[in-house]
Short mmCIF file of C-alpha atoms in Angstrom, two decimals:
data_model
loop_
_atom_site.label_atom_id
_atom_site.label_comp_id
_atom_site.label_asym_id
_atom_site.label_seq_id
_atom_site.Cartn_x
_atom_site.Cartn_y
_atom_site.Cartn_z
CA MET M 1 1.78 159.98 47.03
CA THR M 2 1.34 156.22 47.08
CA THR M 3 3.79 154.15 45.07
CA HIS M 4 3.25 150.65 43.80
CA ALA M 5 5.67 147.92 42.78
CA THR M 6 5.93 147.30 39.07
CA PRO M 7 3.93 144.17 38.16
CA GLY M 8 6.26 141.30 37.41
CA ALA M 9 9.32 143.14 38.73
CA ALA M 10 11.93 140.81 40.15
CA ALA M 11 12.58 141.05 43.87
CA PRO M 12 16.07 142.25 44.81
CA ARG M 13 18.36 139.26 45.09
CA ARG M 14 20.14 138.47 48.31
CA PRO M 15 23.69 139.87 48.52
CA PHE M 16 25.41 136.64 49.57
CA PRO M 17 25.91 133.30 47.81
CA LEU M 18 24.72 130.25 49.71
CA ASN M 19 26.97 127.69 48.08
CA ALA M 20 30.08 128.62 50.03
CA TRP M 21 31.83 127.86 53.29
CA TYR M 22 31.37 130.47 56.03
CA ALA M 23 32.95 130.67 59.47
CA ALA M 24 30.27 130.12 62.11
CA ALA M 25 32.45 130.17 65.24
CA TRP M 26 35.91 129.63 66.65
CA THR M 27 36.46 125.96 67.43
CA HIS M 28 36.83 126.65 71.15
CA GLU M 29 33.38 128.27 71.23
CA ILE M 30 31.52 125.07 70.26
CA GLY M 31 31.40 122.45 73.00
CA ARG M 32 28.91 120.19 74.72
CA ALA M 33 26.21 122.84 74.74
CA LEU M 34 23.81 124.35 72.22
CA SER M 35 25.03 127.46 70.42
CA ALA M 36 22.77 129.50 68.17
CA ARG M 37 24.06 131.18 65.01
CA THR M 38 22.44 132.84 62.03
CA VAL M 39 24.37 132.41 58.78
CA CYS M 40 23.11 133.86 55.50
CA GLY M 41 19.66 134.32 57.02
CA LYS M 42 19.49 130.70 58.16
CA ASP M 43 19.10 130.03 61.88
CA MET M 44 21.33 127.19 63.05
CA VAL M 45 22.14 125.43 66.31
CA LEU M 46 25.65 124.04 66.70
CA TYR M 47 27.05 121.60 69.22
CA ARG M 48 29.93 119.17 69.59
CA ARG M 49 29.11 115.47 69.67
CA SER M 50 30.77 113.05 72.06
CA ASP M 51 33.18 111.91 69.32
CA GLY M 52 34.33 115.52 68.84
CA ARG M 53 32.53 116.22 65.59
CA VAL M 54 30.41 119.37 65.30
CA ALA M 55 26.76 119.16 64.25
CA ALA M 56 24.86 122.09 62.73
CA LEU M 57 21.07 121.78 62.60
CA GLU M 58 18.23 124.03 61.56
CA ASP M 59 17.31 125.97 64.68
CA ALA M 60 13.57 125.32 64.52
CA CYS M 61 11.74 122.26 65.80
CA TRP M 62 9.80 120.31 63.15
CA HIS M 63 6.72 120.35 65.39
CA ARG M 64 6.02 123.96 66.43
CA LEU M 65 9.18 125.73 65.24
CA LEU M 66 10.55 126.65 68.67
CA PRO M 67 14.29 127.24 68.30
CA LEU M 68 16.07 124.03 69.23
CA SER M 69 18.80 126.16 70.82
CA LEU M 70 16.29 126.80 73.63
CA GLY M 71 16.23 123.09 74.38
CA ARG M 72 18.95 120.88 75.81
CA LEU M 73 21.55 118.36 74.75
CA ASP M 74 20.98 114.74 75.74
CA GLY M 75 24.00 112.69 74.74
CA ASP M 76 24.46 113.48 71.06
CA GLN M 77 20.83 114.45 70.49
CA VAL M 78 18.90 117.70 70.88
CA VAL M 79 15.73 117.72 72.97
CA CYS M 80 13.23 120.43 72.05
CA GLY M 81 12.39 122.62 75.02
CA TYR M 82 8.69 122.84 74.12
CA HIS M 83 7.29 119.31 73.71
CA GLY M 84 10.37 117.12 73.99
CA LEU M 85 10.87 115.94 70.42
CA VAL M 86 14.40 114.57 70.01
CA PHE M 87 16.65 115.02 66.96
CA ASP M 88 19.96 113.35 66.23
CA GLY M 89 23.02 115.01 64.73
CA ASP M 90 21.77 114.30 61.22
CA GLY M 91 18.49 116.07 61.91
CA ARG M 92 16.27 112.96 62.16
CA CYS M 93 13.59 112.83 64.82
CA THR M 94 14.17 109.86 67.13
CA PHE M 95 11.41 110.45 69.71
CA MET M 96 7.93 111.96 69.82
CA PRO M 97 5.95 112.39 73.02
CA ALA M 98 2.86 110.28 73.68
CA GLN M 99 3.21 108.11 70.58
CA LYS M 100 5.32 105.16 69.49
CA THR M 101 5.21 105.80 65.75
CA ILE M 102 7.51 108.54 64.52
CA ASN M 103 6.35 110.47 61.50
CA PRO M 104 8.96 109.68 58.80
CA SER M 105 8.90 113.30 57.59
CA ALA M 106 9.91 114.56 61.03
CA CYS M 107 13.36 116.00 60.56
CA VAL M 108 15.23 119.27 60.55
CA HIS M 109 17.85 120.33 58.05
CA ALA M 110 21.43 119.34 58.88
CA TYR M 111 24.06 121.65 57.42
CA PRO M 112 27.46 120.44 56.22
CA VAL M 113 30.09 121.46 58.75
CA ALA M 114 33.87 121.20 58.98
CA GLU M 115 36.65 122.41 61.25
CA ARG M 116 39.80 123.97 59.85
CA HIS M 117 42.19 126.78 60.77
CA ARG M 118 40.74 127.03 64.32
CA LEU M 119 37.30 127.88 62.91
CA VAL M 120 34.04 125.97 62.44
CA TRP M 121 32.81 126.35 58.86
CA VAL M 122 29.25 125.73 57.68
CA TRP M 123 27.73 125.45 54.21
CA PRO M 124 24.24 127.02 54.07
CA GLY M 125 23.54 126.04 50.43
CA ASP M 126 23.08 122.81 48.52
CA PRO M 127 24.65 120.03 50.64
CA ALA M 128 25.58 118.06 47.52
CA LEU M 129 28.03 120.82 46.56
CA ALA M 130 29.76 121.04 49.96
CA ASP M 131 33.35 119.90 49.38
CA PRO M 132 35.67 120.42 52.40
CA ALA M 133 38.57 120.75 49.95
CA THR M 134 37.13 124.14 48.97
CA ILE M 135 37.28 125.66 52.47
CA PRO M 136 39.12 129.00 52.11
CA ASP M 137 42.84 129.09 52.78
CA PHE M 138 43.16 130.59 56.26
CA HIS M 139 46.34 128.78 57.33
CA TRP M 140 47.84 131.89 58.95
CA ASN M 141 45.27 131.35 61.72
CA ASP M 142 46.46 127.82 62.59
CA GLY M 143 48.73 129.02 65.43
CA THR M 144 51.88 127.34 64.10
CA ASP M 145 54.12 129.50 61.91
CA TRP M 146 52.02 132.57 62.69
CA VAL M 147 50.71 133.38 66.17
CA GLY M 148 48.02 135.67 67.48
CA GLU M 149 44.73 135.65 69.34
CA GLY M 150 41.70 137.19 67.69
CA GLY M 151 37.98 137.32 68.31
CA THR M 152 34.62 138.00 66.71
CA PHE M 153 32.26 140.91 66.34
CA TYR M 154 29.01 138.96 66.37
CA SER M 155 26.01 140.65 64.74
CA LEU M 156 28.00 143.61 63.46
CA LYS M 157 25.23 145.81 62.12
CA CYS M 158 26.31 146.23 58.53
CA ASP M 159 26.23 144.46 55.17
CA TYR M 160 29.18 142.05 55.09
CA ARG M 161 30.37 143.64 51.85
CA LEU M 162 31.04 146.90 53.67
CA VAL M 163 33.65 145.08 55.77
CA ILE M 164 35.22 143.75 52.57
CA ASP M 165 35.27 147.28 51.11
CA ASN M 166 36.96 148.50 54.28
CA LEU M 167 39.73 145.91 54.19
CA MET M 168 40.38 146.04 50.46
CA ASP M 169 41.04 149.80 50.58
CA LEU M 170 43.43 150.68 53.40
CA THR M 171 43.60 154.40 52.56
CA HIS M 172 41.01 154.77 55.32
CA GLU M 173 43.80 154.05 57.84
CA THR M 174 45.08 157.60 57.36
CA TYR M 175 41.85 159.00 58.76
CA VAL M 176 40.17 156.31 60.84
CA HIS M 177 43.38 155.00 62.48
CA ALA M 178 45.49 158.14 62.75
CA GLY M 179 48.01 157.77 65.57
CA SER M 180 48.47 154.00 65.21
CA ILE M 181 48.75 152.56 61.68
CA GLY M 182 47.62 155.51 59.57
CA HIS M 183 50.10 157.42 57.37
CA ASP M 184 49.81 159.90 54.48
CA ALA M 185 52.08 157.67 52.39
CA ILE M 186 49.15 155.26 51.96
CA LEU M 187 47.39 157.97 49.97
CA GLU M 188 50.42 158.91 47.91
CA SER M 189 51.75 155.47 46.95
CA PRO M 190 50.52 153.64 43.83
CA PHE M 191 48.95 150.20 44.08
CA ASP M 192 48.24 147.27 41.79
CA VAL M 193 45.16 145.07 41.61
CA THR M 194 45.22 141.57 40.17
CA HIS M 195 42.44 138.98 40.06
CA SER M 196 41.43 135.50 39.01
CA ASP M 197 38.07 133.75 38.96
CA ARG M 198 37.72 133.69 42.75
CA ARG M 199 40.53 135.87 44.14
CA ALA M 200 41.59 139.50 44.05
CA THR M 201 44.82 140.98 45.38
CA VAL M 202 45.72 144.59 46.15
CA THR M 203 49.46 145.32 46.44
CA ARG M 204 50.91 148.58 47.73
CA TRP M 205 54.53 149.42 48.61
CA MET M 206 55.48 152.59 50.48
CA ILE M 207 59.21 153.17 50.09
CA ASP M 208 61.45 155.18 52.42
CA ILE M 209 58.79 156.53 54.75
CA GLU M 210 58.57 157.23 58.46
CA ALA M 211 57.11 154.21 60.22
CA PRO M 212 53.65 154.68 61.80
CA PRO M 213 53.68 154.36 65.62
CA PHE M 214 52.36 150.79 65.70
CA TRP M 215 55.01 149.51 63.31
CA ALA M 216 57.84 151.65 64.69
CA LYS M 217 57.33 150.09 68.10
CA LEU M 218 57.30 146.54 66.73
CA LEU M 219 60.39 147.13 64.55
CA GLY M 220 62.39 148.77 67.34
CA LYS M 221 64.94 150.30 64.97
CA PRO M 222 65.52 153.95 64.04
CA GLY M 223 65.25 155.35 60.54
CA ASN M 224 62.84 155.19 57.64
CA VAL M 225 61.20 152.00 56.44
CA ASP M 226 59.78 150.28 53.40
CA ARG M 227 56.20 149.31 54.16
CA TRP M 228 54.00 146.79 52.37
CA GLN M 229 50.31 145.98 52.25
CA ILE M 230 49.35 142.94 50.15
CA ILE M 231 45.67 142.12 50.60
CA HIS M 232 44.33 138.77 49.40
CA PHE M 233 40.57 138.35 48.96
CA GLN M 234 38.96 134.92 48.53
CA ALA M 235 35.35 135.08 47.37
CA PRO M 236 32.92 135.38 48.89
CA SER M 237 34.17 136.72 52.21
CA VAL M 238 37.68 135.83 53.41
CA ILE M 239 40.60 138.26 53.51
CA ALA M 240 44.24 137.86 54.54
CA GLY M 241 46.36 141.00 54.56
CA ASP M 242 50.15 140.55 54.41
CA VAL M 243 51.54 143.69 56.08
CA GLY M 244 54.79 144.86 57.61
CA VAL M 245 57.82 147.15 57.54
CA ALA M 246 61.57 146.76 57.12
CA PRO M 247 64.42 149.29 57.26
CA THR M 248 64.66 151.07 53.93
CA GLY M 249 66.88 149.40 51.39
CA THR M 250 67.23 146.04 53.16
CA GLY M 251 65.56 144.09 50.34
CA ALA M 252 61.99 143.64 51.57
CA ARG M 253 60.44 144.49 48.22
CA GLU M 254 62.78 142.02 46.52
CA GLY M 255 61.69 139.26 48.89
CA ASP M 256 64.11 139.50 51.84
CA ARG M 257 62.07 140.54 54.88
CA SER M 258 64.57 139.24 57.41
CA GLN M 259 65.43 142.70 58.69
CA GLY M 260 61.81 143.70 59.23
CA VAL M 261 58.63 142.64 61.02
CA ASN M 262 55.77 140.89 59.27
CA GLY M 263 52.15 140.53 60.30
CA CYS M 264 48.91 139.38 58.72
CA PHE M 265 45.42 140.68 59.44
CA LEU M 266 42.77 138.02 58.98
CA ALA M 267 39.06 138.34 58.38
CA ALA M 268 36.49 135.59 57.90
CA ILE M 269 33.34 137.61 57.37
CA THR M 270 30.02 135.76 57.61
CA PRO M 271 26.72 137.31 56.51
CA GLU M 272 24.12 137.04 59.25
CA THR M 273 21.34 138.92 57.47
CA GLU M 274 21.39 141.33 54.55
CA THR M 275 22.42 144.14 56.92
CA SER M 276 24.42 142.35 59.62
CA CYS M 277 27.40 140.01 59.76
CA HIS M 278 29.80 138.12 62.01
CA TYR M 279 33.36 139.42 61.69
CA HIS M 280 35.90 136.78 62.79
CA TRP M 281 39.23 138.60 63.04
CA ASN M 282 42.81 138.02 64.01
CA PHE M 283 46.17 139.72 63.68
CA VAL M 284 49.02 137.24 63.56
CA ARG M 285 52.80 137.58 63.30
CA ASN M 286 55.79 135.38 62.46
CA PHE M 287 58.29 137.02 64.83
CA ARG M 288 58.66 136.83 68.64
CA ARG M 289 56.20 133.99 68.55
CA ASP M 290 56.82 132.96 72.18
CA ASP M 291 56.18 136.47 73.51
CA HIS M 292 52.75 136.01 75.06
CA GLU M 293 52.76 139.53 76.47
CA LEU M 294 53.19 140.90 72.95
CA THR M 295 50.30 138.72 71.75
CA ARG M 296 48.03 140.16 74.42
CA ALA M 297 49.20 143.71 73.69
CA ILE M 298 48.48 143.37 69.96
CA GLN M 299 45.08 141.87 70.67
CA LYS M 300 44.28 144.76 73.00
CA GLY M 301 45.48 147.21 70.37
CA HIS M 302 42.84 145.91 68.00
CA VAL M 303 39.88 145.50 70.36
CA ASN M 304 39.94 147.41 73.61
CA ASP M 305 36.66 148.77 75.00
CA GLY M 306 36.03 150.88 71.93
CA LYS M 307 39.58 152.22 71.65
CA GLY M 308 41.20 149.58 69.45
CA VAL M 309 41.82 149.67 65.71
CA TYR M 310 38.95 147.30 64.93
CA ASP M 311 36.70 149.11 67.37
CA GLN M 312 37.22 152.22 65.24
CA ASP M 313 36.26 150.31 62.11
CA HIS M 314 33.22 148.92 63.94
CA VAL M 315 31.91 152.44 64.60
CA VAL M 316 32.48 153.56 61.00
CA LEU M 317 30.87 150.48 59.43
CA GLU M 318 27.71 150.59 61.52
CA ALA M 319 27.36 154.34 60.95
CA GLN M 320 27.78 153.74 57.22
CA GLN M 321 25.02 151.12 57.22
CA LYS M 322 22.67 153.49 59.02
CA ALA M 323 23.37 156.13 56.38
CA ILE M 324 22.72 153.63 53.58
CA ASP M 325 19.41 152.67 55.16
CA ARG M 326 18.39 156.34 55.23
CA ASN M 327 19.77 157.14 51.76
CA PRO M 328 19.42 153.98 49.69
CA ARG M 329 21.08 155.21 46.52
CA MET M 330 23.07 152.67 44.61
CA PRO M 331 25.61 152.27 43.26
CA PHE M 332 28.03 154.15 45.46
CA TYR M 333 30.26 156.71 43.84
CA ASN M 334 33.67 155.16 43.31
CA LEU M 335 37.24 156.44 43.24
CA ASN M 336 40.45 154.91 41.97
CA ILE M 337 41.17 153.65 45.48
CA ASP M 338 38.06 151.43 45.26
CA ALA M 339 39.49 149.16 42.55
CA GLY M 340 40.18 146.24 44.90
CA ALA M 341 36.78 146.46 46.55
CA LEU M 342 35.05 146.66 43.18
CA TRP M 343 36.78 143.49 42.01
CA ALA M 344 35.81 141.73 45.23
CA ARG M 345 32.17 142.67 44.69
CA GLN M 346 32.34 141.57 41.07
CA LEU M 347 33.62 138.14 42.11
CA ILE M 348 30.77 137.85 44.62
CA ASP M 349 28.29 138.83 41.91
CA ARG M 350 29.70 136.12 39.65
CA MET M 351 29.01 133.55 42.35
CA LEU M 352 25.45 134.83 42.70
CA ASP M 353 24.96 134.73 38.93
CA ALA M 354 26.22 131.14 38.88
CA GLU M 355 23.79 130.11 41.62
CA GLN M 356 20.89 131.65 39.73
CA ALA M 357 21.95 129.79 36.60
CA GLY M 358 21.71 126.45 38.39
CA PRO M 359 23.87 124.05 40.40
CA ARG M 360 25.93 122.89 37.45
CA ALA M 361 27.13 126.44 36.91
CA VAL M 362 28.38 126.95 40.48
CA PRO M 363 32.21 127.05 40.34
CA SER M 364 34.45 125.43 42.91
CA GLN M 365 35.22 127.74 45.80
CA ALA M 366 38.88 126.91 45.47
CA ALA M 367 38.97 127.81 41.78
CA GLU M 368 41.60 130.25 40.71
#
């Protein structure tokens, strides 16, 4: 049977807001070479200028649309690899072959870009709304009070919101990460969800439990522990999870974590397309900060040739996306454990609604 679209029916809207800062790369990844990225469906080419600033241009030549990332860098300008048109860091064409007059319309879009928290952030939406003061708080990644070395799953084949769902509901640890950070107490302990205009927080305390292997090794003390998971979401796609354990009864829940060990899992999740994303991750700690061997061991515990904690999530998320593509029923069925993820999605939807309403309705990304 042939089906037809309903006349006048609105096309499904994209799942990501454009008027937001997204992590495009780690700062060390962008140097004096052309690096291609796709952010929110927009192809970009990034490079570092001679004064150290990063430029982000539309990755398509004005002339015949060849990706500029296939060209070369000449000083601070990009030379197209097809016919040699040259574009400066602001996207203006400065040279055309075989003619002295440059068409004044010859330019490519230049995206607002900023560096903060060891990441390069780009703004794929209206440049007039791009305020660097609204870059998400990701200070745990600065490498000062908290240390750790992360990485990126580029082109992870799933909707970026599935990663947010995964991180906002850590009950999956019991099943996906059994033997490392999983524990039945995650299922049995109550949790609270709070939210504001642009943030949502899930808080769970597990009192007087046996420490999971990962945490028991880091703590290095016998006996039961009090464990915490406090997950902070910043719309549209940044998460910082305050996690750790301390010997039971030593005051961690009341604010004294001095007897325990504290870490933070970090995620700056960038939509690539509607069904793929870039997952910039790190796990940082505020103890034994000079122990480089421990830093490498923790990094390896998270990504390690398919055996790490994040590798396990990677497999689940891509398999989930494949199942969604085959069985496109929406909405999902939801359980009580999904409360944090549902609030995160609602905050994203509010941003999308604001964009549809017009630029004056778009709230500040730093709004509470």
